[in-house]
Short mmCIF file of C-alpha atoms in Angstrom, two decimals:
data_model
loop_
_atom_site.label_atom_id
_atom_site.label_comp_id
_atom_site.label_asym_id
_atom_site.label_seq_id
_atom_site.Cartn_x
_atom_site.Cartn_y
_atom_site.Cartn_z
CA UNK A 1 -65.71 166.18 -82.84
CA UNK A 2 -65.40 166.47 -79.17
CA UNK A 3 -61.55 166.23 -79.14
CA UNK A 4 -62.07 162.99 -80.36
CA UNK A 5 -61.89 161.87 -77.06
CA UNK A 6 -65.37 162.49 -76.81
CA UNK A 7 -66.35 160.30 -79.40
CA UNK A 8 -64.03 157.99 -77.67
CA UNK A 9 -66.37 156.58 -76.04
CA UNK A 10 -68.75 155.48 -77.61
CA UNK A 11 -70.56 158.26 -79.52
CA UNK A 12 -70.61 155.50 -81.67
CA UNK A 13 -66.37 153.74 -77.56
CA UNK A 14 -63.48 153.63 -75.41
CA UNK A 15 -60.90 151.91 -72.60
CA UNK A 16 -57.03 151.36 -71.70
CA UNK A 17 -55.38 148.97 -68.95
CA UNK A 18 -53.60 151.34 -66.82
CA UNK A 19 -55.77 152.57 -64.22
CA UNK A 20 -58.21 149.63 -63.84
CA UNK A 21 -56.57 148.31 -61.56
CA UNK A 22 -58.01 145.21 -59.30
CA UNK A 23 -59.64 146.14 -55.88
CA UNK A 24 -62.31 148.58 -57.80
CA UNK A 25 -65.42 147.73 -58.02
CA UNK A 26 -65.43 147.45 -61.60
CA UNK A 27 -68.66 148.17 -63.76
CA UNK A 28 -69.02 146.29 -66.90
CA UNK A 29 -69.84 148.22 -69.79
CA UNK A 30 -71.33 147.36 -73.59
CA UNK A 31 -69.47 148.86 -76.14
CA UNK A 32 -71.06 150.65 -78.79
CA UNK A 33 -72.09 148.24 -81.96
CA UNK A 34 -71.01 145.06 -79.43
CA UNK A 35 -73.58 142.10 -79.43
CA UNK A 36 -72.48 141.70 -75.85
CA UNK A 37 -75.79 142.29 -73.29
CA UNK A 38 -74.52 145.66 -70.56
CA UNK A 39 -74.13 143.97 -67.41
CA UNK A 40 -72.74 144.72 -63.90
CA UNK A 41 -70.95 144.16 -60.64
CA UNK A 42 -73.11 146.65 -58.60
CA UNK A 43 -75.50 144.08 -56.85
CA UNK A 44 -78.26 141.58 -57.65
CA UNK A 45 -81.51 144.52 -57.90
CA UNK A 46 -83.45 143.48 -60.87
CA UNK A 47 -83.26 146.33 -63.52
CA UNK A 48 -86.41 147.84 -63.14
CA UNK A 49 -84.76 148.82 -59.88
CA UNK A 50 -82.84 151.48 -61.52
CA UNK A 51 -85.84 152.24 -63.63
CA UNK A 52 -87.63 153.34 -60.70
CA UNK A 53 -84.59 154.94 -58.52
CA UNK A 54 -84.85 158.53 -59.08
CA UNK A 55 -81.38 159.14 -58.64
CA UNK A 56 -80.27 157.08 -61.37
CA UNK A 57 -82.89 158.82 -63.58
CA UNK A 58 -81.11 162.35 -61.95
CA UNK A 59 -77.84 161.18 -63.10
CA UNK A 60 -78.74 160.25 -66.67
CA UNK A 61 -80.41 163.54 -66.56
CA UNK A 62 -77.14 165.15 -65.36
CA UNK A 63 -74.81 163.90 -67.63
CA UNK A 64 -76.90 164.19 -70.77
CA UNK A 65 -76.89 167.94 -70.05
CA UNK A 66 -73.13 167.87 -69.27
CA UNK A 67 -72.35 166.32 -72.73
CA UNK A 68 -75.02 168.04 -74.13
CA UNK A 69 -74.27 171.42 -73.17
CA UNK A 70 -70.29 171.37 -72.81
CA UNK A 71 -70.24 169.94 -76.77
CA UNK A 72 -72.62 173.29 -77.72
CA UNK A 73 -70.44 175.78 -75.72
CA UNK A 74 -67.54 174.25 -76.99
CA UNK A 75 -68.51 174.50 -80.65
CA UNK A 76 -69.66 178.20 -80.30
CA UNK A 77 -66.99 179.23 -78.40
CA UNK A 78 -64.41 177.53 -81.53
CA UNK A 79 -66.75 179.56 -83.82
CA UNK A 80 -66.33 182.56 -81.93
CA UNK A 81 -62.13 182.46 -81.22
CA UNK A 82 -62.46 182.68 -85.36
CA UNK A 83 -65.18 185.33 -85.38
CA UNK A 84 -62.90 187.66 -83.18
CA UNK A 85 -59.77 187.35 -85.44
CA UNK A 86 -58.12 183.96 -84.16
CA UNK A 87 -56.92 181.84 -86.75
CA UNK A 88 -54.65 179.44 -85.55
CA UNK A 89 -55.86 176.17 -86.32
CA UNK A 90 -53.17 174.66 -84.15
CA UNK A 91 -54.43 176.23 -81.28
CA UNK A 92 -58.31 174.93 -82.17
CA UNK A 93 -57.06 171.56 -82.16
CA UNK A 94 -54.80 172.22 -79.46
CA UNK A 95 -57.68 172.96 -76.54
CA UNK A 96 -59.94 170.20 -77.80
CA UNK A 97 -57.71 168.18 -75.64
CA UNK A 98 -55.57 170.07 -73.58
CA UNK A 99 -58.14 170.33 -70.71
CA UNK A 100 -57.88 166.88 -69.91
CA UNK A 101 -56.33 166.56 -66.53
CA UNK A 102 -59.92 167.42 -65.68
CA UNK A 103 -60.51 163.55 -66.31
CA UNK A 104 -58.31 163.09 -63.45
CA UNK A 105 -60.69 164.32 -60.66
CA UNK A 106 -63.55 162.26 -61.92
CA UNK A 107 -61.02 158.89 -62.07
CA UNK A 108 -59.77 160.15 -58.29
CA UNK A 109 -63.42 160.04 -57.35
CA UNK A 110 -64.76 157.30 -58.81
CA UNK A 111 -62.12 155.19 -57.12
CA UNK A 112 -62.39 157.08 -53.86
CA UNK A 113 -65.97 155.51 -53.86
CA UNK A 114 -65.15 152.15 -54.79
CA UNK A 115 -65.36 149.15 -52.29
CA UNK A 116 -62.42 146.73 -52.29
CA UNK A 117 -63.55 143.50 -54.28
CA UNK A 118 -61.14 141.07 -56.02
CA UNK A 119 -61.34 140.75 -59.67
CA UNK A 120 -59.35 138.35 -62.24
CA UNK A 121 -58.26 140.02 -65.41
CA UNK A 122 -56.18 139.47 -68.43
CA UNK A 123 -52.81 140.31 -67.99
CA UNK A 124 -51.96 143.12 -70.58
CA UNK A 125 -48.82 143.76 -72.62
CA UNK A 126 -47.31 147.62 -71.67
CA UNK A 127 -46.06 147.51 -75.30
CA UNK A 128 -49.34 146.73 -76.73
CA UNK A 129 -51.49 149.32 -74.60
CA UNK A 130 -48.49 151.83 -75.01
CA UNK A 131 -49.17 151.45 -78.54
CA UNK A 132 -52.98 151.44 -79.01
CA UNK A 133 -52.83 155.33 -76.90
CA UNK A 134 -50.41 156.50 -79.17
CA UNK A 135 -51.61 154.76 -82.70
CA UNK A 136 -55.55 156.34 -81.84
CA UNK A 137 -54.20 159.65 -79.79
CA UNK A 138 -52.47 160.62 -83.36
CA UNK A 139 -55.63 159.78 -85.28
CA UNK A 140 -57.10 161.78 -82.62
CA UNK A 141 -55.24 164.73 -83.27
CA UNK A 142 -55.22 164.59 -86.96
CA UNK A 143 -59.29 164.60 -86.47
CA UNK A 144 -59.58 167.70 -84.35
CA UNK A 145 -57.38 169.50 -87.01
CA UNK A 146 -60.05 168.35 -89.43
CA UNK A 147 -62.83 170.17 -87.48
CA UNK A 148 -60.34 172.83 -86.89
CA UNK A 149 -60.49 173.72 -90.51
CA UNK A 150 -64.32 173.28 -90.95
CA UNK A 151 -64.89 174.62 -87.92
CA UNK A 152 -62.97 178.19 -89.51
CA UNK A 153 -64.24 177.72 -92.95
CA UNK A 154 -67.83 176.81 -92.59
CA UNK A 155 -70.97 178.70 -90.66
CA UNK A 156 -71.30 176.72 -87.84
CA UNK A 157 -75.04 175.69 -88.29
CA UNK A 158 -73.95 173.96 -91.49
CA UNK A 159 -70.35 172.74 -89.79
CA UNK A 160 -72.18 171.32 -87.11
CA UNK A 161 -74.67 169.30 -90.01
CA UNK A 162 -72.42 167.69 -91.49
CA UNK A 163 -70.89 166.74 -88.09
CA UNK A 164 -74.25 164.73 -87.84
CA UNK A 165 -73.11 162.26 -90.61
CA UNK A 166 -70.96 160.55 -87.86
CA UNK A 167 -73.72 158.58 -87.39
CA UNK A 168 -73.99 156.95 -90.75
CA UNK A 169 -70.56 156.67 -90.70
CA UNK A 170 -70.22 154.96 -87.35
CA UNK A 171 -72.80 152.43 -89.02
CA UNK A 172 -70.78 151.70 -91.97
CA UNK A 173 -67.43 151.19 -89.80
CA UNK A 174 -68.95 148.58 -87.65
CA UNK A 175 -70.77 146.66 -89.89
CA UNK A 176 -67.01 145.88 -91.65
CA UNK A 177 -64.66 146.22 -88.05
CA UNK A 178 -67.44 145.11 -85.55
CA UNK A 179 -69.79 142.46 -87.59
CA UNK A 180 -72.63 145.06 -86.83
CA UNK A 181 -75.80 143.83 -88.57
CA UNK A 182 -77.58 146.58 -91.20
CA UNK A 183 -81.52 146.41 -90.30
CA UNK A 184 -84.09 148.47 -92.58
CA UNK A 185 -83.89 151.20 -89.61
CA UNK A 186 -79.91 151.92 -89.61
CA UNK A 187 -79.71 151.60 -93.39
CA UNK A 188 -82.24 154.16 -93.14
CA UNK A 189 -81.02 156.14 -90.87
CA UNK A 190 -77.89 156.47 -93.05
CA UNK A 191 -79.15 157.32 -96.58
CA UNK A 192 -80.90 160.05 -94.17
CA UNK A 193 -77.67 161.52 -93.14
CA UNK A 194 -75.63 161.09 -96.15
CA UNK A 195 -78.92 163.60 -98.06
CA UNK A 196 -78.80 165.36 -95.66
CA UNK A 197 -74.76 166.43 -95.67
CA UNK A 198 -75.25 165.79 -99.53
CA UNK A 199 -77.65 168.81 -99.21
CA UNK A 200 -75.11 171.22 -97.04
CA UNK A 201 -72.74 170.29 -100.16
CA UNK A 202 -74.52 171.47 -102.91
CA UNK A 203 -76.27 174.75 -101.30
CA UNK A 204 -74.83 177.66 -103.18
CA UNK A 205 -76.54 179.44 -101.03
CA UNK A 206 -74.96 178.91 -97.66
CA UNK A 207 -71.31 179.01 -99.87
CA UNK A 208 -69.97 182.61 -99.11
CA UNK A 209 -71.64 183.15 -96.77
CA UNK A 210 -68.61 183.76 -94.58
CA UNK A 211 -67.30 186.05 -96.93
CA UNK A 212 -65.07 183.00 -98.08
CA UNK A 213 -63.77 182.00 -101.50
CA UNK A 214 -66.54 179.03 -102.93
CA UNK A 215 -63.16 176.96 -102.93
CA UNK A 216 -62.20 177.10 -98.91
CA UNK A 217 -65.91 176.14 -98.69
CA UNK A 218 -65.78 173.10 -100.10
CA UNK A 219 -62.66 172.62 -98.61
CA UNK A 220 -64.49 173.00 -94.75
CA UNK A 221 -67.06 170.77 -96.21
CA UNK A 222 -64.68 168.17 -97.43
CA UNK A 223 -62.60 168.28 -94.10
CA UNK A 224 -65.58 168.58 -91.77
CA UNK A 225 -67.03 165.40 -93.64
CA UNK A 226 -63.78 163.68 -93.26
CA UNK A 227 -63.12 164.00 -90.19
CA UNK A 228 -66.56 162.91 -89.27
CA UNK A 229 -65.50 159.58 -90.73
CA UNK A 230 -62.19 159.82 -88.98
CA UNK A 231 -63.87 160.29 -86.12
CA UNK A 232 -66.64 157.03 -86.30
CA UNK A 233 -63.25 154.65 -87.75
CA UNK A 234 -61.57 155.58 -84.23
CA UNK A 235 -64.31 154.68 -81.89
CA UNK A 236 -64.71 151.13 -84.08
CA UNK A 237 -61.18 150.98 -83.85
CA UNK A 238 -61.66 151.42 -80.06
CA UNK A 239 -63.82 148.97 -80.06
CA UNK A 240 -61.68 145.83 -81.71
CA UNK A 241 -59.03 147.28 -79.10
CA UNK A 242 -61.28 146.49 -76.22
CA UNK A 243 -62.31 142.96 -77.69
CA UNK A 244 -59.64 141.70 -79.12
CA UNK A 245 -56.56 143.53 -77.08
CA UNK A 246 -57.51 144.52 -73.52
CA UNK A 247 -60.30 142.35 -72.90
CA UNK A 248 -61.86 144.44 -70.37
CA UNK A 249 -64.72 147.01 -70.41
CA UNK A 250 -64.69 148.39 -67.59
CA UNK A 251 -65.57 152.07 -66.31
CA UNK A 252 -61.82 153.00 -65.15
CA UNK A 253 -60.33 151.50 -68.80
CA UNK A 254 -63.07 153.50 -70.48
CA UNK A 255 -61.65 156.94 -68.55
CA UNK A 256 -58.01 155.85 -68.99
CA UNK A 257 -58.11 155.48 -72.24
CA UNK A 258 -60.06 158.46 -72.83
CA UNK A 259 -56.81 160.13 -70.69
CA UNK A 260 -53.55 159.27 -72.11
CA UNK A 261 -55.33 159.16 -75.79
CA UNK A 262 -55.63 162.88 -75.61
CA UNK A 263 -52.50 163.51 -73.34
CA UNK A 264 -51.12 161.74 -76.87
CA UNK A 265 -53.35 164.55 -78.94
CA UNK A 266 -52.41 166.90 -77.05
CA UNK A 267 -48.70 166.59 -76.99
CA UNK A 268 -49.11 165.86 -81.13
CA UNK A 269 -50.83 169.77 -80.97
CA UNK A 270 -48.17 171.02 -79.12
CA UNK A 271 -45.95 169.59 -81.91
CA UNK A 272 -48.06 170.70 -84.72
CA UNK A 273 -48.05 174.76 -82.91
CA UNK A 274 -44.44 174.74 -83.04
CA UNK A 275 -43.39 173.21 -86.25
CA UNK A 276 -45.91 175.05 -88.57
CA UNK A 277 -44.37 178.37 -86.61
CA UNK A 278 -47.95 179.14 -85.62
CA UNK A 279 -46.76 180.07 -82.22
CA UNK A 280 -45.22 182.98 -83.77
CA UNK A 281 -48.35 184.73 -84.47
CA UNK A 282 -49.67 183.89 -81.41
CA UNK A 283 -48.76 187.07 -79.12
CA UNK A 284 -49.91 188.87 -82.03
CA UNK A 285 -53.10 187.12 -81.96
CA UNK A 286 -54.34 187.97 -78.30
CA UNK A 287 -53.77 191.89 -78.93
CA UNK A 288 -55.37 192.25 -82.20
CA UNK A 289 -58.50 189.61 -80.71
CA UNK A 290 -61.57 191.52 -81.25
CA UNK A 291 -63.21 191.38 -77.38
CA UNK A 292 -59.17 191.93 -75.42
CA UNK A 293 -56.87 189.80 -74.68
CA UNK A 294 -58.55 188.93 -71.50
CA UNK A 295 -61.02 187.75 -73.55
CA UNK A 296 -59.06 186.17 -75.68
CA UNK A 297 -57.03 183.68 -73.07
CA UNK A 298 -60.85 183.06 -71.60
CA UNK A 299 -62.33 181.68 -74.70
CA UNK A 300 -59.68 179.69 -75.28
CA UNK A 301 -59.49 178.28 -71.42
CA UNK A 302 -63.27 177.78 -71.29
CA UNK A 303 -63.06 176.30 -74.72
CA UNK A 304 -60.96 173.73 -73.22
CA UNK A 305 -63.07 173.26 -70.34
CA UNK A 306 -65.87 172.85 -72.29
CA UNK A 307 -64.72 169.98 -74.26
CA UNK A 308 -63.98 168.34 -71.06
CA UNK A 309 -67.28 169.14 -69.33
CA UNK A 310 -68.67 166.97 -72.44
CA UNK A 311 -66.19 164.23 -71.90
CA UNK A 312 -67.20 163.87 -68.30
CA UNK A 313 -71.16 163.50 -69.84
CA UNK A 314 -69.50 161.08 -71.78
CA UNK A 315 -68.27 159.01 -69.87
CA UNK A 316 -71.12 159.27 -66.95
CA UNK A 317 -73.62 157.90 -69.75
CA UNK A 318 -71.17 155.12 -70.23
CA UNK A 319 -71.06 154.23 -66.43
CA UNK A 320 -74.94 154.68 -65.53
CA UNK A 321 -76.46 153.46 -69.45
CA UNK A 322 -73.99 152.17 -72.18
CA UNK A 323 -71.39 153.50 -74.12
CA UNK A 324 -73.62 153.43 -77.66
CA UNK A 325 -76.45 155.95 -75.80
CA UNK A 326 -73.73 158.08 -74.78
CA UNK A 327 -72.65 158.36 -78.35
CA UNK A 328 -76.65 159.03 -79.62
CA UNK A 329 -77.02 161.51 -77.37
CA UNK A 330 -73.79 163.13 -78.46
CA UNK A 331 -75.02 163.10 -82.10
CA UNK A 332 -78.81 164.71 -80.90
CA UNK A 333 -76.73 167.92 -79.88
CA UNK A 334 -75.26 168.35 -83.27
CA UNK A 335 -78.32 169.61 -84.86
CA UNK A 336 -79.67 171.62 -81.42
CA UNK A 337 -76.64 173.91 -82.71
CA UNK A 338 -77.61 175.40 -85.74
CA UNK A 339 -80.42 176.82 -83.77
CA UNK A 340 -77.36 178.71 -81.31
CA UNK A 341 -75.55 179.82 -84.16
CA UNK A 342 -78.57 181.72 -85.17
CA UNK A 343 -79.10 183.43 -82.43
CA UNK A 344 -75.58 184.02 -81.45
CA UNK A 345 -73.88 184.55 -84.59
CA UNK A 346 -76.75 184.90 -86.92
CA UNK A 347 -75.98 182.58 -89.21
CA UNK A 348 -78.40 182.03 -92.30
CA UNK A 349 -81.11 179.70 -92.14
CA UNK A 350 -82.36 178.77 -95.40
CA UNK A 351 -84.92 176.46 -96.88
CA UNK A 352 -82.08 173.73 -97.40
CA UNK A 353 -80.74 173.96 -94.13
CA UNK A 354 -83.91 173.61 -92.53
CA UNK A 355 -84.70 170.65 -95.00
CA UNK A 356 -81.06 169.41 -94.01
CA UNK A 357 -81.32 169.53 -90.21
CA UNK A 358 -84.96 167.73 -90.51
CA UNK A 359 -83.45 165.10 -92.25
CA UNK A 360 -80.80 164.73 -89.49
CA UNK A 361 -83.65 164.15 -86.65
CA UNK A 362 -85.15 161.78 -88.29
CA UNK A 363 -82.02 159.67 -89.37
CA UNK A 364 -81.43 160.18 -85.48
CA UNK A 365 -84.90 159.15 -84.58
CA UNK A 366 -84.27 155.98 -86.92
CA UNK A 367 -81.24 154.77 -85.45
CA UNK A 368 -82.21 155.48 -82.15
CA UNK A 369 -85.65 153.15 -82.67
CA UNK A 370 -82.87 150.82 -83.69
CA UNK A 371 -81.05 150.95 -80.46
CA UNK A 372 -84.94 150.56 -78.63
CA UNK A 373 -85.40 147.50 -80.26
CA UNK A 374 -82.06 145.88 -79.75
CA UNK A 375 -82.57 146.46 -75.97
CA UNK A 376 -86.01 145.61 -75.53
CA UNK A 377 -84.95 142.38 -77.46
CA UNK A 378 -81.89 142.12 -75.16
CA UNK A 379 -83.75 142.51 -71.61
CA UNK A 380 -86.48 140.06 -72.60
CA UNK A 381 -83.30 137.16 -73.69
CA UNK A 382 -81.77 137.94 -70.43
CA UNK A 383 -84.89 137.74 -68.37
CA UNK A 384 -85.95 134.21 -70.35
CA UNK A 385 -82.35 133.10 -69.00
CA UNK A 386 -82.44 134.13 -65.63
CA UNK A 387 -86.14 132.05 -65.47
CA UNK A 388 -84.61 129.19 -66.91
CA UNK A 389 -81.75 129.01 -64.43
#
């Protein structure tokens, strides 16, 4: 959802070989659905060391309200460019990646902080890499147009819903890509979500409600759903990228890739504005938008911003936890959004819905148990090792 760049990472991954360069002090990272324990570089303190650090616990704390809040102002703010007359679904897609030469500061100062060390790594093909940005940028592209469409065609409470089946998806796509095993919990967790967008589907209630044909409905519903599996098949694909390609999981290949991937998106947008002659209407646009055209140029700018505000969340739960909490915690904001639209735009909140977004916390809840048992599991096979040696 998150200019697919969000998801990148690990929402359920993400990497590239360009700016991990050697002489950084390079964190290791576990990607999400990898078998592989987290380790890292950083020094020799036993991990209850960070447990106990109150700064790392402040920076955890940080970044899950960057993601969390930069994905909810980001969706509302989409919800509201519509609400005020926009309708360029170029555009939408367009500023889900556009802001990110923001990524650029936190790469500058992440490196700025590094100490010089000497690392080995695998010599990477400039073809290959070259080819992996522009391969997932496109399917990055073609995913925010997706949500571009549900995003205009659906209430948001309900658009943001079905955004939740990610999850299930993101199960399904590494269990075939990324030999991810199915326990009781995730299978659990994904009949949960597939209800509870089955639910959002069927509710002829929320249908209309936007003053839309029943038709452009299910169209929203059927686009918002895909794209939700576009988006999970993308961070999987990330993932066999990292493992089987660039060989390397590493902090600055998790930014990098998050980078050129959407300065590939973006540039695909660009495309897209011109060549559907949306950029015709666009002058049009800002003086018929409902709150000015100041107004209008600051929704989309902060809109932008927003998405990249999330990123950075994104990729600071990657660096200080692991790249599969940072894409749980992504998927916990989708159904603290329904309760915004409500109280922003006023959206209806029926029975079903309510049934719906219940169903979605506790398909959460279940995989996120899951993901608790894997790493309690994980810390007491590391610790048995570290005895035995």
């Amino acid at each position: 959802m998150a200019g697919g760049v969000d998801g990148m990472v690990g929402d359920d991954g993400s990497g590239g070989s360009r700016g991990g360069g050697n002489g950084e002090d390079e964190i290791q990272i576990q990607i999400a659905g990898s078998s592989k324990p987290e380790t890292s570089t950083r020094g020799t303190a036993p991990q209850n060391s960070h447990t106990k650090n109150w700064q790392w616990w402040l920076m955890v704390a940080l970044n899950i309200f960057f993601l969390i809040a930069g994905q909810t102002a980001s969706t509302l703010l989409g919800r509201f460019y519509y609400n005020q007359g926009g309708n360029s679904k170029w555009m939408s897609t367009f500023v889900q990646t556009a802001g990110f030469p923001v990524l650029f500061i936190v790469l500058f100062l992440f490196r700025s902080k590094s100490t010089q060390t000497t690392t080995s790594s695998p010599e990477i093909s400039g073809t290959k890499i070259t080819l992996i940005y522009i391969v997932l940028g496109l399917l990055i592209a073609a995913d925010d147009l997706m949500y571009s469409y549900g995003l205009l065609y659906l209430p948001v409470s309900t658009y943001s819903l079905i955004c939740a089946s990610q999850l299930a998806f993101n199960a399904v796509f590494s269990y075939f890509l990324n030999d991810q095993k199915f326990t009781p919990f995730i299978f659990n967790s994904v009949i949960l979500l597939t209800f509870s967008a089955a639910l959002l589907g069927v509710d002829e209630d929320t249908q209309g409600t936007n003053g839309l044909s029943d038709g452009k409905y299910m169209l929203g519903f059927v686009l918002t759903l895909g794209a939700s599996a576009t988006y999970s098949l993308i961070l999987s694909l990330m993932q066999v990228a990292f493992e089987k390609v660039i060989k390397r999981e590493t902090f600055s290949v998790v930014l990098n890739m998050q980078i050129y991937t959407a300065l590939v998106a973006t540039i695909a947008s660009l495309i897209g504005l011109f060549a559907s002659g949306e950029w015709k209407t666009l002058q049009g646009e800002m003086h018929a938008f409902g709150s000015g055209r100041v107004c209008y140029v600051m929704t989309l700018l902060w809109t932008a911003v927003s998405w990249q505000i999330a990123s950075v969340g994104v990729v600071g739960l990657i660096f200080v936890v692991s790249s599969l909490f940072s894409n749980v915690i992504s998927t916990l904001a989708l159904p603290i959004i329904p309760v915004f639209a409500v109280i922003f735009f006023h959206d209806k909140m029926d029975g079903v819905k309510i049934i719906a977004m219940l169903m979605a916390i506790w398909g959460f809840i279940s995989y996120g148990y899951q993901l608790y048992v894997n790493d309690k599991k994980s810390r007491k096979t590391s610790v048995s090792v570290e005895e035995n040696s």
